[in-house]
């Protein structure tokens, strides 16, 4: 979603800002802009609709040596994508970039009669509001803090003024902001990836905090101008992790690196010799784990599907445990009840998803213990949960989530085993999970190496269809949902996931030659029932791609067979094939694989 960068130092601000915005491109956006201020208090504002490359062209014809400025990539919420709606927005002497949504912008706008509005954005309202407090005797910081006290909504903002070119003022409420502390320079970013290569020292702003950033340091305060002491932390992401490293797309890199990312997820946590799981950061005693009677798994999109798959494992592992999996944006506003001895597992790759964060806060407000299954270290959700498990999948740059899903399922399964251990479930019952978790990285590696070319070929066969149905039973049902989501996101083929048993309760009416059907099949007690679904499709002239770990004869247009030692966790392997399938279809259709239209990587507005 929208991205913020800022710089104050001795280098050319335009260069630093532009390279920061390039790093944030993966988040999804539709326009970009920067403003820099020179020594004689003149601003250079450059904005472009479309890609950062367009902004880059503008910069190359308007280069300057200014050493302070702010920049932004915008993902439209209020007002269409256009140059006029792109940030920074100006009011008087000040310029503002903003992530988030000002909910009371209409009321505020009605009061700001002295400002002539040129854009359709809520951000220009914020700029005008700050400017209305920016009298000759007022500091920029005071004007910002007065304005923010009237704002309802979420924001991460960076503000500069031609009158005070030696500082950048930033503030945060619900939208991340990180301040990079360098030597004689300070950087600002909404995402740590924009700071990598500049500094590894960072201050993560909390909600309700603001800061005055100068070349020689940072002053933190709350909205009432009370000073706060800054905690400088070390960012641990390296440069390699955010580069393509020879792959055509980040998506293919991220699918391919799953064996390694899984090793990082499992490392030190799966104790194969003892057939045990040892998770470190739960902050729960064995007694507390033993007392858990109800688990609510919360997430959005792919994180929700990871939770759904894991819920089958949790139920299989522990008797007398109720598990519900909820969509964060829905659950948050329901009159839900969580029984005593509940734990909420909050699943998020970015750790910044606004719906998930809002849900976490509501659950916490009700006194429920919250645990995070998070990828992005230091993210807001990771900071606000009571404990949890970092999945350590490394930065996920491509908008479509792949390696995070795999690691989330692994982490949630480990949690299930740990609860089972605490509750005294027999080792016979948990051992197969532990063994398969240990096998997972090598088995996924084998699946990718053996089937990558095959999936590229199979994808060509199905790339020109308009519609797709993904079907699976039991643990393959969430995998079908995830397969459909992945395909629709990057190929734009309309794809729906269903439980195979639901086929005849409605969706079968859709089938015609514009459809293909992905039928997921696993060896086991539901195999024959799943085959019945396949037969029903065949009987109607379907175009079935069957993906299976079974060696049995299967009557389908195309069959992809996986030879794997995984049994319980085989759905994860079948999902990796679906990831490759979606990737190659998107490539065949000539789509922007890493930044699909209309999507944002980290959805920081509700
Ligand atoms: C799908 C996808 C989204 C995210 C969802 C949650 O490929 O990327 O559905 O899974 O927006 O994001 P996180 O996990 O960052 O909370």
Coordinates of C-alpha atoms and ligand atoms in Angstrom, one line a residue:
X1 CA 0.0 0.0 0.0
X2 CA 1.2 3.6 0.2
X3 CA 4.8 4.2 1.1
X4 CA 6.6 7.0 2.9
X5 CA 10.3 8.0 2.7
X6 CA 12.1 11.0 4.1
X7 CA 15.6 12.3 4.3
X8 CA 17.6 15.0 6.0
X9 CA 21.4 14.9 5.8
X10 CA 24.2 15.9 3.6
X11 CA 23.6 13.8 0.5
X12 CA 21.3 14.6 -2.5
X13 CA 17.9 14.1 -1.1
X14 CA 16.3 13.3 -4.5
X15 CA 18.6 10.3 -5.0
X16 CA 18.0 8.9 -1.5
X17 CA 14.2 9.5 -1.8
X18 CA 13.9 7.9 -5.2
X19 CA 15.9 4.8 -4.3
X20 CA 13.8 4.5 -1.1
X21 CA 10.6 4.7 -3.2
X22 CA 11.9 2.0 -5.6
X23 CA 12.4 -0.3 -2.6
X24 CA 8.7 0.4 -1.6
X25 CA 7.4 -0.3 -5.1
X26 CA 6.5 -3.9 -4.1
X27 CA 3.9 -2.7 -1.7
X28 CA 1.6 -1.7 -4.6
X29 CA 0.8 1.9 -5.7
X30 CA -0.5 4.0 -8.5
X31 CA 1.4 7.3 -8.4
X32 CA 4.5 8.8 -6.7
X33 CA 6.0 12.1 -5.7
X34 CA 8.8 13.8 -3.8
X35 CA 9.5 17.3 -2.6
X36 CA 12.9 18.7 -1.6
X37 CA 13.8 22.0 0.0
X38 CA 16.9 24.1 -0.8
X39 CA 19.0 26.5 1.3
X40 CA 17.0 29.5 0.2
X41 CA 13.7 28.0 1.3
X42 CA 12.5 27.0 -2.2
X43 CA 10.7 23.7 -2.7
X44 CA 10.9 21.5 -5.7
X45 CA 7.7 19.4 -6.0
X46 CA 7.7 16.5 -8.5
X47 CA 4.8 14.1 -8.9
X48 CA 3.9 11.5 -11.5
X49 CA 1.0 9.2 -12.2
X50 CA 2.1 5.6 -12.7
X51 CA 5.4 4.0 -11.8
X52 CA 8.4 5.4 -9.8
X53 CA 10.2 5.2 -13.2
X54 CA 8.0 8.1 -14.4
X55 CA 8.9 10.1 -11.4
X56 CA 12.6 9.2 -12.0
X57 CA 12.3 10.8 -15.5
X58 CA 11.0 14.0 -13.9
X59 CA 13.8 14.0 -11.4
X60 CA 16.4 13.6 -14.1
X61 CA 15.2 16.8 -15.8
X62 CA 14.8 18.7 -12.5
X63 CA 17.8 17.6 -10.6
X64 CA 19.0 19.6 -7.6
X65 CA 21.4 19.4 -4.6
X66 CA 18.8 19.8 -1.9
X67 CA 19.5 17.7 1.2
X68 CA 16.1 17.5 2.8
X69 CA 12.9 16.1 1.5
X70 CA 10.0 13.6 1.7
X71 CA 8.5 11.2 -0.8
X72 CA 5.5 8.9 -1.3
X73 CA 4.0 6.1 -3.3
X74 CA 0.2 6.4 -3.3
X75 CA -2.4 3.6 -3.5
X76 CA -5.6 5.5 -4.1
X77 CA -8.3 5.5 -1.4
X78 CA -9.8 9.0 -1.7
X79 CA -9.6 10.4 -5.2
X80 CA -8.6 8.6 -8.4
X81 CA -4.9 7.8 -9.2
X82 CA -3.6 11.0 -10.9
X83 CA -0.8 13.5 -10.6
X84 CA -2.9 16.0 -8.8
X85 CA -3.9 13.4 -6.2
X86 CA -0.3 12.2 -5.8
X87 CA 1.5 13.2 -2.6
X88 CA 3.2 15.3 -1.3
X89 CA 0.3 17.7 -0.8
X90 CA 0.9 21.4 -0.2
X91 CA -0.8 24.0 1.9
X92 CA 1.0 27.3 2.4
X93 CA 4.6 26.7 3.3
X94 CA 4.1 23.0 4.2
X95 CA 4.2 19.7 2.3
X96 CA 2.7 16.5 3.7
X97 CA 2.9 12.8 2.8
X98 CA 0.5 10.5 4.4
X99 CA -0.4 6.8 4.8
X100 CA -3.7 5.9 6.2
X101 CA -7.2 7.4 6.2
X102 CA -8.5 10.6 7.8
X103 CA -12.0 9.5 8.6
X104 CA -13.4 13.0 9.5
X105 CA -11.9 14.7 6.5
X106 CA -15.2 16.0 5.2
X107 CA -16.0 17.8 8.5
X108 CA -12.5 19.2 8.7
X109 CA -12.6 20.4 5.1
X110 CA -15.8 22.3 5.7
X111 CA -14.0 24.4 8.3
X112 CA -10.9 25.1 6.2
X113 CA -12.4 27.9 4.2
X114 CA -9.1 29.7 3.6
X115 CA -7.6 26.9 1.6
X116 CA -8.4 26.3 -2.1
X117 CA -8.5 22.5 -2.5
X118 CA -7.1 21.2 -5.7
X119 CA -7.1 17.4 -5.1
X120 CA -9.7 14.9 -4.0
X121 CA -7.6 13.6 -1.2
X122 CA -8.0 13.5 2.6
X123 CA -4.3 14.2 2.8
X124 CA -4.7 17.7 1.4
X125 CA -7.2 18.3 4.1
X126 CA -4.6 17.3 6.7
X127 CA -2.0 19.6 5.0
X128 CA -4.5 22.5 5.1
X129 CA -5.3 21.7 8.7
X130 CA -1.7 21.8 9.8
X131 CA -1.2 25.0 7.8
X132 CA -4.1 26.6 9.6
X133 CA -2.2 26.2 12.9
X134 CA 1.1 27.3 11.4
X135 CA 1.2 30.9 12.4
X136 CA 4.4 33.1 12.3
X137 CA 5.2 32.3 15.9
X138 CA 4.4 28.6 15.7
X139 CA 6.9 25.8 15.2
X140 CA 6.1 23.2 12.6
X141 CA 6.0 20.5 15.3
X142 CA 3.4 22.4 17.3
X143 CA 1.3 23.0 14.3
X144 CA 1.4 19.3 13.5
X145 CA 0.5 18.3 17.0
X146 CA -2.4 20.7 17.2
X147 CA -3.8 19.5 13.9
X148 CA -3.5 15.8 14.8
X149 CA -5.5 16.3 18.0
X150 CA -8.5 17.0 15.7
X151 CA -8.0 14.1 13.4
X152 CA -10.0 10.9 13.6
X153 CA -8.5 8.0 11.6
X154 CA -5.2 6.5 10.9
X155 CA -2.0 8.1 9.8
X156 CA 1.7 7.8 9.3
X157 CA 2.9 11.3 8.1
X158 CA 6.0 13.2 7.2
X159 CA 5.9 17.0 7.0
X160 CA 8.4 19.6 5.8
X161 CA 8.2 23.3 5.6
X162 CA 10.0 25.8 3.4
X163 CA 10.2 28.0 6.6
X164 CA 11.9 25.4 8.6
X165 CA 14.1 23.5 6.1
X166 CA 16.2 21.9 8.9
X167 CA 13.7 19.4 10.1
X168 CA 11.2 16.8 9.0
X169 CA 8.3 16.2 11.4
X170 CA 6.8 12.8 11.5
X171 CA 3.9 11.2 13.4
X172 CA 2.1 8.0 13.7
X173 CA -1.3 6.6 14.6
X174 CA -2.1 3.2 13.1
X175 CA 0.3 3.3 10.1
X176 CA 3.9 2.3 10.5
X177 CA 6.8 4.8 10.5
X178 CA 10.5 4.0 11.1
X179 CA 13.2 6.5 11.6
X180 CA 16.7 5.5 10.5
X181 CA 19.5 7.0 12.5
X182 CA 22.7 7.5 10.4
X183 CA 25.9 9.5 10.8
X184 CA 24.9 13.2 10.1
X185 CA 21.7 12.1 8.5
X186 CA 18.2 10.9 9.5
X187 CA 16.0 8.8 7.2
X188 CA 12.3 8.1 7.4
X189 CA 10.4 5.1 6.0
X190 CA 7.1 3.4 6.4
X191 CA 8.9 0.0 5.8
X192 CA 12.4 -1.0 7.0
X193 CA 13.3 -2.2 3.4
X194 CA 13.8 1.5 2.4
X195 CA 16.4 1.9 5.1
X196 CA 18.6 -1.1 4.2
X197 CA 22.0 -0.1 2.9
X198 CA 21.7 3.3 4.6
X199 CA 21.7 2.4 8.3
X200 CA 20.9 -0.5 10.5
X201 CA 19.9 1.7 13.5
X202 CA 16.2 2.5 13.7
X203 CA 13.6 3.9 16.0
X204 CA 10.1 2.4 15.5
X205 CA 7.5 5.1 16.2
X206 CA 4.6 3.9 18.3
X207 CA 1.0 5.1 17.9
X208 CA 0.5 8.6 19.4
X209 CA 4.1 9.5 19.0
X210 CA 5.7 12.1 16.8
X211 CA 9.3 13.1 16.1
X212 CA 11.4 16.1 14.9
X213 CA 14.1 14.6 12.7
X214 CA 17.2 16.7 12.1
X215 CA 20.6 15.9 10.5
X216 CA 22.2 15.4 13.9
X217 CA 19.4 13.6 15.7
X218 CA 15.8 12.9 16.5
X219 CA 13.6 14.3 19.2
X220 CA 10.6 12.2 20.2
X221 CA 7.4 13.5 21.9
X222 CA 3.7 12.7 22.3
X223 CA 0.9 14.7 20.8
X224 CA 0.9 16.9 23.8
X225 CA 4.5 17.8 23.3
X226 CA 5.7 15.7 26.2
X227 CA 9.2 14.3 25.5
X228 CA 9.6 10.6 25.1
X229 CA 12.9 8.7 25.2
X230 CA 13.8 7.1 22.0
X231 CA 14.8 3.4 21.8
X232 CA 17.2 2.7 19.0
X233 CA 17.0 -0.9 17.6
X234 CA 19.0 -2.8 15.0
X235 CA 17.3 -3.8 11.8
X236 CA 18.4 -7.3 10.8
X237 CA 17.4 -7.6 7.2
X238 CA 20.3 -7.8 4.7
X239 CA 20.5 -6.5 1.2
X240 CA 20.5 -9.9 -0.5
X241 CA 17.1 -10.7 1.0
X242 CA 15.4 -7.8 -0.9
X243 CA 17.0 -8.4 -4.3
X244 CA 15.9 -10.7 -7.1
X245 CA 19.2 -12.6 -7.2
X246 CA 18.9 -13.6 -10.8
X247 CA 15.3 -14.7 -10.8
X248 CA 12.9 -13.2 -13.3
X249 CA 10.5 -12.3 -10.6
X250 CA 10.5 -12.0 -6.8
X251 CA 7.5 -14.4 -6.8
X252 CA 9.6 -17.2 -8.4
X253 CA 12.4 -16.4 -6.0
X254 CA 10.1 -16.6 -3.1
X255 CA 8.5 -19.9 -4.2
X256 CA 11.9 -21.4 -4.8
X257 CA 13.4 -20.3 -1.5
X258 CA 10.8 -22.1 0.5
X259 CA 13.1 -25.0 1.5
X260 CA 15.5 -22.4 3.1
X261 CA 12.8 -20.3 4.6
X262 CA 11.1 -23.3 6.1
X263 CA 14.5 -24.3 7.7
X264 CA 14.6 -20.9 9.3
X265 CA 11.0 -21.4 10.6
X266 CA 11.7 -24.8 12.0
X267 CA 15.3 -24.4 13.1
X268 CA 15.8 -25.0 16.9
X269 CA 12.1 -25.6 17.4
X270 CA 11.7 -29.1 16.0
X271 CA 13.6 -31.5 18.3
X272 CA 13.4 -34.7 16.2
X273 CA 15.5 -36.9 18.6
X274 CA 12.9 -36.3 21.4
X275 CA 10.0 -36.0 19.0
X276 CA 9.2 -32.7 20.6
X277 CA 8.5 -29.1 19.6
X278 CA 10.1 -26.2 21.6
X279 CA 8.8 -22.8 20.8
X280 CA 10.6 -20.0 22.6
X281 CA 8.5 -16.8 22.5
X282 CA 5.0 -17.9 23.6
X283 CA 5.5 -16.4 27.0
X284 CA 3.1 -19.0 28.4
X285 CA 3.9 -21.6 31.1
X286 CA 3.3 -25.3 30.5
X287 CA 0.4 -24.9 32.9
X288 CA -1.1 -22.1 30.9
X289 CA -0.7 -24.1 27.6
X290 CA -2.4 -27.0 29.3
X291 CA -5.4 -24.9 30.3
X292 CA -6.1 -23.7 26.7
X293 CA -9.6 -24.9 25.8
X294 CA -10.4 -22.6 22.8
X295 CA -8.2 -21.2 20.0
X296 CA -9.4 -18.4 17.7
X297 CA -7.1 -18.0 14.6
X298 CA -7.3 -14.5 13.1
X299 CA -6.1 -13.4 9.7
X300 CA -6.9 -12.1 6.2
X301 CA -6.4 -13.6 2.8
X302 CA -3.6 -16.1 2.6
X303 CA -2.9 -15.8 6.3
X304 CA -6.5 -16.7 7.0
X305 CA -6.2 -19.8 4.7
X306 CA -3.0 -20.8 6.5
X307 CA -5.0 -20.6 9.7
X308 CA -7.8 -22.7 8.2
X309 CA -5.4 -25.4 7.2
X310 CA -3.7 -25.4 10.6
X311 CA -7.0 -25.6 12.3
X312 CA -7.5 -29.2 11.0
X313 CA -4.1 -30.1 12.5
X314 CA -4.9 -28.5 15.8
X315 CA -8.2 -30.4 16.0
X316 CA -6.5 -33.7 15.1
X317 CA -3.7 -33.1 17.6
X318 CA -5.7 -32.1 20.7
X319 CA -9.0 -33.5 21.9
X320 CA -11.5 -31.2 23.7
X321 CA -10.0 -28.1 22.0
X322 CA -12.3 -26.0 20.0
X323 CA -10.7 -24.1 17.1
X324 CA -12.3 -21.4 15.1
X325 CA -10.7 -19.5 12.2
X326 CA -12.0 -16.0 11.5
X327 CA -11.5 -13.3 8.9
X328 CA -10.2 -10.3 10.8
X329 CA -12.3 -7.7 9.1
X330 CA -15.5 -9.6 10.0
X331 CA -14.8 -10.9 13.4
X332 CA -13.7 -7.5 14.7
X333 CA -17.3 -6.1 14.3
X334 CA -19.3 -9.1 15.4
X335 CA -20.7 -9.5 18.9
X336 CA -18.4 -12.5 19.4
X337 CA -17.8 -14.4 22.5
X338 CA -14.5 -16.0 23.5
X339 CA -14.8 -18.5 26.3
X340 CA -12.5 -18.6 29.3
X341 CA -9.1 -20.1 28.6
X342 CA -9.1 -18.9 25.0
X343 CA -6.0 -17.9 23.1
X344 CA -6.1 -15.8 19.9
X345 CA -3.5 -16.6 17.3
X346 CA -3.0 -13.6 15.1
X347 CA -1.5 -14.6 11.7
X348 CA 0.1 -11.9 9.5
X349 CA 3.1 -11.8 7.2
X350 CA 3.5 -8.0 7.3
X351 CA 2.4 -7.6 10.9
X352 CA 0.8 -4.3 9.7
X353 CA -2.5 -5.4 8.2
X354 CA -5.1 -2.9 9.5
X355 CA -8.0 -5.3 9.7
X356 CA -5.9 -7.9 11.6
X357 CA -4.5 -5.2 13.9
X358 CA -7.9 -3.8 14.7
X359 CA -9.1 -7.3 15.5
X360 CA -6.1 -8.0 17.7
X361 CA -6.8 -4.8 19.7
X362 CA -10.5 -5.7 20.2
X363 CA -9.6 -9.2 21.4
X364 CA -6.9 -7.8 23.8
X365 CA -9.5 -5.3 25.1
X366 CA -11.6 -8.3 26.1
X367 CA -8.7 -9.6 28.1
X368 CA -7.9 -12.6 25.9
X369 CA -4.3 -13.8 25.6
X370 CA -2.9 -13.0 22.1
X371 CA -0.1 -14.7 20.3
X372 CA 1.3 -13.6 16.9
X373 CA 2.4 -15.8 14.0
X374 CA 4.3 -13.0 12.3
X375 CA 6.9 -12.7 9.6
X376 CA 8.0 -9.0 9.8
X377 CA 10.2 -8.6 12.8
X378 CA 9.4 -5.4 14.8
X379 CA 6.0 -4.9 13.0
X380 CA 3.1 -3.4 14.9
X381 CA 1.2 -6.6 15.5
X382 CA 4.4 -8.3 16.6
X383 CA 4.9 -5.5 19.2
X384 CA 1.3 -5.6 20.5
X385 CA 0.7 -9.4 21.0
X386 CA 1.5 -11.0 24.3
X387 CA 3.8 -13.5 22.8
X388 CA 4.2 -15.5 19.7
X389 CA 6.3 -17.1 17.0
X390 CA 8.3 -15.3 14.3
X391 CA 8.1 -17.4 11.2
X392 CA 11.4 -16.1 9.9
X393 CA 10.5 -16.4 6.2
X394 CA 12.5 -13.3 5.4
X395 CA 11.2 -10.3 3.4
X396 CA 8.3 -11.2 1.1
X397 CA 8.5 -8.7 -1.7
X398 CA 6.1 -10.1 -4.3
X399 CA 2.6 -9.0 -3.6
X400 CA 1.2 -12.5 -3.7
X401 CA 2.0 -14.3 -0.5
X402 CA 3.7 -17.7 -1.0
X403 CA 6.6 -18.5 1.4
X404 CA 4.8 -16.8 4.3
X405 CA 1.8 -19.2 3.9
X406 CA 4.1 -22.3 4.1
X407 CA 5.9 -21.0 7.1
X408 CA 2.7 -19.9 8.8
X409 CA 1.2 -23.4 8.5
X410 CA 4.5 -24.9 9.8
X411 CA 4.5 -22.4 12.8
X412 CA 0.8 -23.0 13.6
X413 CA 1.4 -26.8 13.5
X414 CA 4.3 -26.5 15.8
X415 CA 2.1 -24.5 18.2
X416 CA -0.5 -27.3 18.0
X417 CA 2.1 -29.9 18.9
X418 CA 3.4 -27.8 21.8
X419 CA -0.2 -27.5 23.2
X420 CA -0.6 -31.2 22.7
X421 CA 2.6 -31.9 24.6
X422 CA 1.5 -29.6 27.5
X423 CA -1.8 -31.4 27.7
X424 CA -0.1 -34.8 27.9
X425 CA -1.2 -36.1 24.5
X426 CA 0.8 -39.3 23.8
X427 CA 4.1 -39.1 21.8
X428 CA 2.6 -41.7 19.4
X429 CA 0.0 -39.2 18.4
X430 CA 2.3 -36.2 18.0
X431 CA 5.4 -38.0 16.6
X432 CA 4.2 -38.1 13.0
X433 CA 3.7 -34.3 13.0
X434 CA 7.2 -33.7 14.4
X435 CA 8.7 -36.1 11.9
X436 CA 6.9 -34.6 9.0
X437 CA 7.8 -31.0 10.1
X438 CA 11.4 -32.1 10.1
X439 CA 11.1 -33.6 6.6
X440 CA 9.3 -30.6 5.2
X441 CA 12.2 -28.5 3.9
X442 CA 13.8 -31.4 2.0
X443 CA 10.4 -32.6 0.7
X444 CA 9.5 -29.2 -0.6
X445 CA 12.9 -28.9 -2.2
X446 CA 12.2 -32.2 -4.0
X447 CA 8.8 -31.1 -5.1
X448 CA 10.1 -27.9 -6.6
X449 CA 13.1 -29.5 -8.4
X450 CA 11.0 -32.4 -9.8
X451 CA 7.9 -30.5 -10.9
X452 CA 8.9 -26.9 -11.8
X453 CA 9.3 -27.6 -15.5
X454 CA 6.2 -29.7 -15.6
X455 CA 4.1 -27.0 -13.9
X456 CA 5.4 -24.5 -16.5
X457 CA 4.1 -26.8 -19.3
X458 CA 0.8 -27.5 -17.5
X459 CA 0.3 -23.8 -17.0
X460 CA 0.5 -23.1 -20.7
X461 CA -2.3 -25.5 -21.3
X462 CA -4.7 -23.7 -19.0
X463 CA -3.5 -20.1 -19.4
X464 CA -6.2 -19.0 -21.8
X465 CA -9.3 -20.1 -19.8
X466 CA -11.6 -17.4 -18.3
X467 CA -12.7 -19.2 -15.1
X468 CA -11.3 -21.8 -12.7
X469 CA -12.7 -23.9 -9.9
X470 CA -10.3 -25.3 -7.2
X471 CA -11.7 -28.2 -5.2
X472 CA -10.4 -30.1 -2.2
X473 CA -11.7 -32.0 0.8
X474 CA -10.6 -31.9 4.4
X475 CA -7.1 -30.4 4.7
X476 CA -7.1 -29.9 0.9
X477 CA -10.1 -27.6 1.2
X478 CA -8.1 -24.6 2.6
X479 CA -5.5 -25.4 0.0
X480 CA -8.1 -25.2 -2.8
X481 CA -9.1 -21.8 -1.4
X482 CA -5.5 -20.6 -1.4
X483 CA -4.9 -22.0 -4.9
X484 CA -7.8 -20.0 -6.2
X485 CA -6.7 -16.9 -4.4
X486 CA -3.2 -17.1 -5.8
X487 CA -4.5 -17.7 -9.4
X488 CA -7.0 -14.8 -9.4
X489 CA -4.5 -12.4 -7.8
X490 CA -1.8 -12.7 -10.4
X491 CA -3.5 -14.2 -13.5
X492 CA -6.8 -12.3 -13.2
X493 CA -8.6 -15.5 -14.2
X494 CA -11.8 -15.7 -12.1
X495 CA -11.0 -18.5 -9.7
X496 CA -13.1 -19.9 -6.8
X497 CA -12.2 -22.5 -4.2
X498 CA -14.8 -24.9 -2.9
X499 CA -15.0 -27.9 -0.7
X500 CA -15.3 -30.8 -3.2
X501 CA -18.4 -32.0 -1.4
X502 CA -20.1 -28.6 -2.1
X503 CA -19.7 -29.0 -5.9
X504 CA -23.1 -30.5 -6.4
X505 CA -24.7 -28.0 -4.0
X506 CA -24.4 -25.2 -6.5
X507 CA -21.1 -24.5 -8.3
X508 CA -21.5 -27.4 -10.7
X509 CA -24.1 -25.3 -12.5
X510 CA -21.3 -23.0 -13.7
X511 CA -19.2 -25.6 -15.6
X512 CA -18.7 -25.1 -19.3
X513 CA -15.8 -24.9 -21.7
X514 CA -14.6 -21.6 -20.4
X515 CA -13.8 -23.4 -17.1
X516 CA -11.0 -25.6 -16.0
X517 CA -11.1 -27.4 -12.6
X518 CA -8.2 -28.1 -10.3
X519 CA -9.0 -31.1 -8.2
X520 CA -6.8 -31.8 -5.2
X521 CA -6.6 -35.4 -4.1
X522 CA -4.7 -37.1 -1.3
X523 CA -4.3 -40.7 -0.4
X524 CA -6.5 -41.5 2.6
X525 CA -9.9 -42.1 3.8
X526 CA -11.6 -39.4 1.7
X527 CA -9.8 -40.3 -1.5
X528 CA -12.7 -42.2 -3.0
X529 CA -15.2 -39.5 -2.1
X530 CA -13.0 -36.9 -3.8
X531 CA -12.8 -39.1 -6.9
X532 CA -16.6 -38.9 -7.0
X533 CA -16.4 -35.1 -7.3
X534 CA -13.9 -35.5 -10.1
X535 CA -16.2 -38.0 -11.9
X536 CA -19.1 -35.6 -11.7
X537 CA -17.0 -33.0 -13.4
X538 CA -15.8 -35.4 -16.1
X539 CA -19.4 -36.4 -16.8
X540 CA -20.0 -32.8 -17.7
X541 CA -17.1 -32.5 -20.1
X542 CA -14.8 -30.8 -17.6
X543 CA -11.2 -29.9 -18.0
X544 CA -9.6 -31.3 -14.9
X545 CA -6.1 -30.8 -13.6
X546 CA -5.7 -33.3 -10.8
X547 CA -2.9 -32.6 -8.3
X548 CA -2.2 -35.6 -6.1
X549 CA 0.2 -37.6 -3.9
X550 CA -1.5 -40.8 -4.9
X551 CA -0.1 -43.4 -7.3
X552 CA -3.7 -44.7 -8.1
X553 CA -5.2 -44.4 -11.5
X554 CA -7.0 -41.1 -11.9
X555 CA -9.2 -40.2 -14.9
X556 CA -8.5 -36.5 -15.6
X557 CA -7.4 -34.4 -18.5
X558 CA -4.1 -33.7 -16.7
X559 CA -2.6 -35.4 -13.7
X560 CA 0.4 -34.1 -11.7
X561 CA 1.6 -36.7 -9.3
X562 CA 3.8 -35.8 -6.3
X563 CA 6.0 -38.5 -4.9
X564 CA 6.6 -37.4 -1.3
X565 CA 7.2 -38.9 2.1
X566 CA 4.8 -36.3 3.5
X567 CA 1.4 -37.6 4.5
X568 CA -0.3 -35.3 7.0
X569 CA 1.6 -32.3 5.7
X570 CA 1.3 -33.3 2.0
X571 CA -1.2 -30.4 1.5
X572 CA 1.7 -28.0 1.9
X573 CA 3.5 -29.7 -0.9
X574 CA 0.5 -29.7 -3.2
X575 CA 0.1 -26.0 -2.5
X576 CA 3.6 -25.3 -3.6
X577 CA 2.7 -26.8 -7.0
X578 CA -0.4 -24.5 -7.1
X579 CA 2.0 -21.6 -6.5
X580 CA 4.1 -22.6 -9.5
X581 CA 1.0 -23.1 -11.6
X582 CA -0.3 -19.7 -10.8
X583 CA 3.1 -18.1 -11.4
X584 CA 3.5 -19.7 -14.9
X585 CA 0.0 -18.8 -15.9
X586 CA 0.5 -15.2 -15.0
X587 CA 3.8 -15.2 -16.9
X588 CA 2.1 -16.8 -19.9
X589 CA -0.6 -14.1 -19.8
X590 CA 2.1 -11.4 -19.8
X591 CA 1.0 -9.9 -16.4
X592 CA 2.9 -7.9 -13.9
X593 CA 3.6 -10.9 -11.7
X594 CA 5.1 -9.1 -8.7
X595 CA 2.8 -6.1 -8.6
X596 CA -0.6 -7.3 -9.8
X597 CA -3.1 -4.6 -10.6
X598 CA -5.2 -3.0 -7.8
X599 CA -3.4 -5.0 -5.1
X600 CA -1.1 -3.8 -2.3
X601 CA 1.3 -5.8 -0.3
X602 CA 0.6 -4.6 3.1
X603 CA -3.0 -3.4 3.6
X604 CA -2.7 -0.7 6.1
X605 CA -6.2 0.7 5.9
X606 CA -9.4 -1.0 7.1
Ligands
LIG1 C1 -2.5 -13.0 -0.9 C2 -2.1 -12.0 0.0 C3 -3.1 -11.3 0.9 C4 -2.5 -11.3 2.3 C5 -3.4 -10.6 3.3 C6 -2.9 -10.6 4.7 O1 -1.5 -13.5 -1.7 O2 -0.9 -11.6 -0.1 O3 -4.3 -12.0 0.9 O4 -2.3 -12.6 2.8 O5 -3.5 -9.2 2.9 O6 -1.6 -10.0 4.8 P1 -0.7 -10.2 6.1 O7 -0.3 -11.6 6.1 O8 0.5 -9.3 5.8 O9 -1.5 -9.8 7.2

